[in-house]
């Protein structure tokens, strides 16, 4: 399974590199927006979508499945958190394809803050909960030695960060002025 995930992430890394290299041909703003969306897509699959799956299935369906192992209230909270996370990813993706693509600095700032939250959260869970297969010292490394899944997270964060970096050259839109009325 780890090989499959590595190949999957490697394919998306090639797409990320291809988009970055093609920025001159397809447009810097378009490239930046799609890199952010690609990063959000990979992170959403690895976090809220996987969390929805784990909360919906039991140990027979997935060794990490929670259904039947936790109280209904705990399961409801996990499902709620997954839906909120997925909704946030969709909204950030929409922001990337609209205001960010048009060069609005406030959208760039929101996406930068979103990336900072994602990086901080991933770093904390990898170091203190489960390293997802990375050989790290400490509690996260001990619990996560047999784990998997760090590769798509790394590519997702990289794609999102590259999108923000590429967008630094996108000019801000000019404010619209109302036409002057003749009297």
C-alpha positions as CSV (number, residue, x, y, z in Angstrom):
1,X,0.0,0.0,0.0
2,X,2.9,2.4,0.8
3,X,4.2,1.9,-2.8
4,X,0.8,2.8,-4.2
5,X,0.6,6.0,-2.2
6,X,4.2,6.9,-3.1
7,X,3.4,6.4,-6.8
8,X,0.2,8.4,-6.4
9,X,2.0,11.3,-4.7
10,X,4.8,11.1,-7.3
11,X,2.3,11.5,-10.1
12,X,0.9,14.6,-8.5
13,X,4.4,15.9,-7.9
14,X,5.0,15.6,-11.7
15,X,1.8,17.5,-12.3
16,X,2.8,20.1,-9.8
17,X,6.2,20.5,-11.5
18,X,4.6,20.6,-15.0
19,X,2.1,23.3,-14.0
20,X,4.9,25.4,-12.5
21,X,7.1,25.0,-15.6
22,X,4.1,25.8,-17.9
23,X,3.2,29.0,-16.0
24,X,4.6,31.2,-18.9
25,X,2.4,29.4,-21.4
26,X,-0.9,29.1,-19.5
27,X,-0.6,32.2,-17.5
28,X,0.8,32.9,-14.1
29,X,-2.5,33.7,-12.4
30,X,-4.1,30.5,-13.8
31,X,-1.1,28.4,-12.8
32,X,-1.0,29.8,-9.3
33,X,-4.7,29.2,-8.8
34,X,-4.6,25.6,-10.0
35,X,-1.5,24.8,-7.9
36,X,-3.4,26.0,-4.8
37,X,-6.4,23.9,-5.8
38,X,-4.2,20.9,-6.4
39,X,-2.7,21.3,-3.0
40,X,-6.2,21.6,-1.4
41,X,-7.4,18.5,-3.3
42,X,-4.5,16.3,-2.0
43,X,-4.9,17.6,1.5
44,X,-8.7,17.2,1.5
45,X,-8.3,13.6,0.3
46,X,-5.8,12.8,3.0
47,X,-7.6,14.6,5.8
48,X,-11.4,15.3,5.8
49,X,-12.3,12.8,3.2
50,X,-10.3,10.0,4.9
51,X,-11.8,11.1,8.2
52,X,-15.3,10.8,6.8
53,X,-14.4,7.3,5.7
54,X,-12.9,6.3,9.0
55,X,-15.9,7.6,10.9
56,X,-18.3,5.8,8.6
57,X,-16.6,2.3,8.7
58,X,-15.7,-0.1,11.4
59,X,-12.6,-2.2,11.9
60,X,-13.9,-4.8,9.4
61,X,-13.8,-2.2,6.6
62,X,-10.6,-0.5,7.7
63,X,-8.2,-1.3,10.5
64,X,-8.5,2.4,11.6
65,X,-12.3,2.5,11.2
66,X,-14.1,4.0,14.2
67,X,-17.8,3.0,13.7
68,X,-18.8,0.8,16.6
69,X,-15.6,1.5,18.6
70,X,-16.5,5.0,19.8
71,X,-19.6,6.5,21.2
72,X,-22.2,7.9,18.8
73,X,-21.5,11.3,20.2
74,X,-17.8,11.0,19.5
75,X,-18.5,9.7,16.0
76,X,-20.9,12.6,15.3
77,X,-18.1,15.1,16.3
78,X,-15.6,13.3,14.0
79,X,-18.1,13.4,11.1
80,X,-18.9,17.1,11.8
81,X,-15.2,18.0,11.9
82,X,-14.6,16.1,8.6
83,X,-17.5,17.9,6.9
84,X,-16.3,21.3,8.2
85,X,-12.8,20.6,7.0
86,X,-14.0,19.5,3.5
87,X,-16.2,22.6,3.3
88,X,-13.3,24.8,4.2
89,X,-11.2,23.2,1.5
90,X,-13.9,23.7,-1.1
91,X,-14.4,27.4,-0.1
92,X,-10.6,28.0,-0.2
93,X,-10.5,26.3,-3.7
94,X,-13.3,28.6,-4.9
95,X,-11.4,31.6,-3.5
96,X,-8.3,30.4,-5.4
97,X,-10.2,30.1,-8.7
98,X,-11.9,33.5,-8.4
99,X,-10.4,36.4,-6.3
100,X,-6.9,34.9,-6.0
101,X,-6.7,34.3,-9.7
102,X,-7.7,37.9,-10.4
103,X,-4.9,39.1,-8.2
104,X,-6.8,40.3,-5.1
105,X,-4.3,40.7,-2.3
106,X,-6.9,39.9,0.4
107,X,-7.4,36.5,-1.2
108,X,-3.7,35.9,-1.3
109,X,-3.6,36.7,2.4
110,X,-6.4,34.4,3.3
111,X,-4.8,31.5,1.4
112,X,-1.5,32.3,3.1
113,X,-3.1,32.0,6.5
114,X,-4.9,28.9,5.4
115,X,-1.6,27.3,4.4
116,X,0.0,28.4,7.7
117,X,-2.8,26.7,9.6
118,X,-2.5,23.5,7.5
119,X,1.3,23.4,7.9
120,X,1.1,24.0,11.7
121,X,-1.6,21.3,12.1
122,X,0.2,18.7,10.0
123,X,3.5,19.4,11.7
124,X,1.9,19.0,15.2
125,X,0.1,15.8,14.3
126,X,3.1,14.3,12.6
127,X,5.4,15.1,15.5
128,X,3.1,14.4,18.4
129,X,0.4,11.9,17.2
130,X,1.4,9.8,14.2
131,X,4.2,10.4,11.7
132,X,2.3,8.6,8.9
133,X,5.3,6.5,8.1
134,X,8.1,9.1,8.5
135,X,11.0,7.8,10.7
136,X,10.9,10.6,13.2
137,X,11.9,10.6,16.9
138,X,9.3,11.2,19.6
139,X,5.7,10.1,20.1
140,X,4.6,10.8,16.5
141,X,7.5,8.7,15.1
142,X,6.9,5.8,17.5
143,X,3.1,5.7,16.8
144,X,3.5,6.3,13.0
145,X,6.3,3.9,12.0
146,X,3.9,1.4,10.4
147,X,1.7,4.2,9.1
148,X,1.5,5.7,5.6
149,X,0.3,8.8,3.9
150,X,2.9,11.5,4.4
151,X,3.7,11.7,0.7
152,X,0.4,13.2,-0.6
153,X,0.4,15.6,2.4
154,X,3.9,16.8,1.5
155,X,3.0,17.2,-2.2
156,X,-0.2,19.0,-1.3
157,X,1.5,21.4,1.0
158,X,4.2,22.0,-1.7
159,X,1.7,22.6,-4.4
160,X,-0.2,25.1,-2.3
161,X,3.0,26.9,-1.3
162,X,4.2,27.0,-4.9
163,X,0.9,28.4,-6.0
164,X,1.3,31.3,-3.5
165,X,4.9,31.8,-4.6
166,X,4.0,31.9,-8.3
167,X,1.2,34.4,-7.6
168,X,3.5,36.9,-6.1
169,X,4.0,38.4,-9.6
170,X,0.3,38.6,-10.5
171,X,-0.6,42.3,-10.6
172,X,-3.4,43.5,-8.4
173,X,-6.6,44.5,-10.2
174,X,-7.2,48.1,-10.8
175,X,-10.1,49.6,-8.9
176,X,-13.2,50.2,-11.1
177,X,-14.2,53.8,-11.5
178,X,-17.7,54.9,-12.3
179,X,-18.1,56.6,-15.7
180,X,-18.4,60.3,-15.5
181,X,-21.9,61.6,-16.2
182,X,-22.2,64.5,-18.6
183,X,-24.5,67.3,-17.5
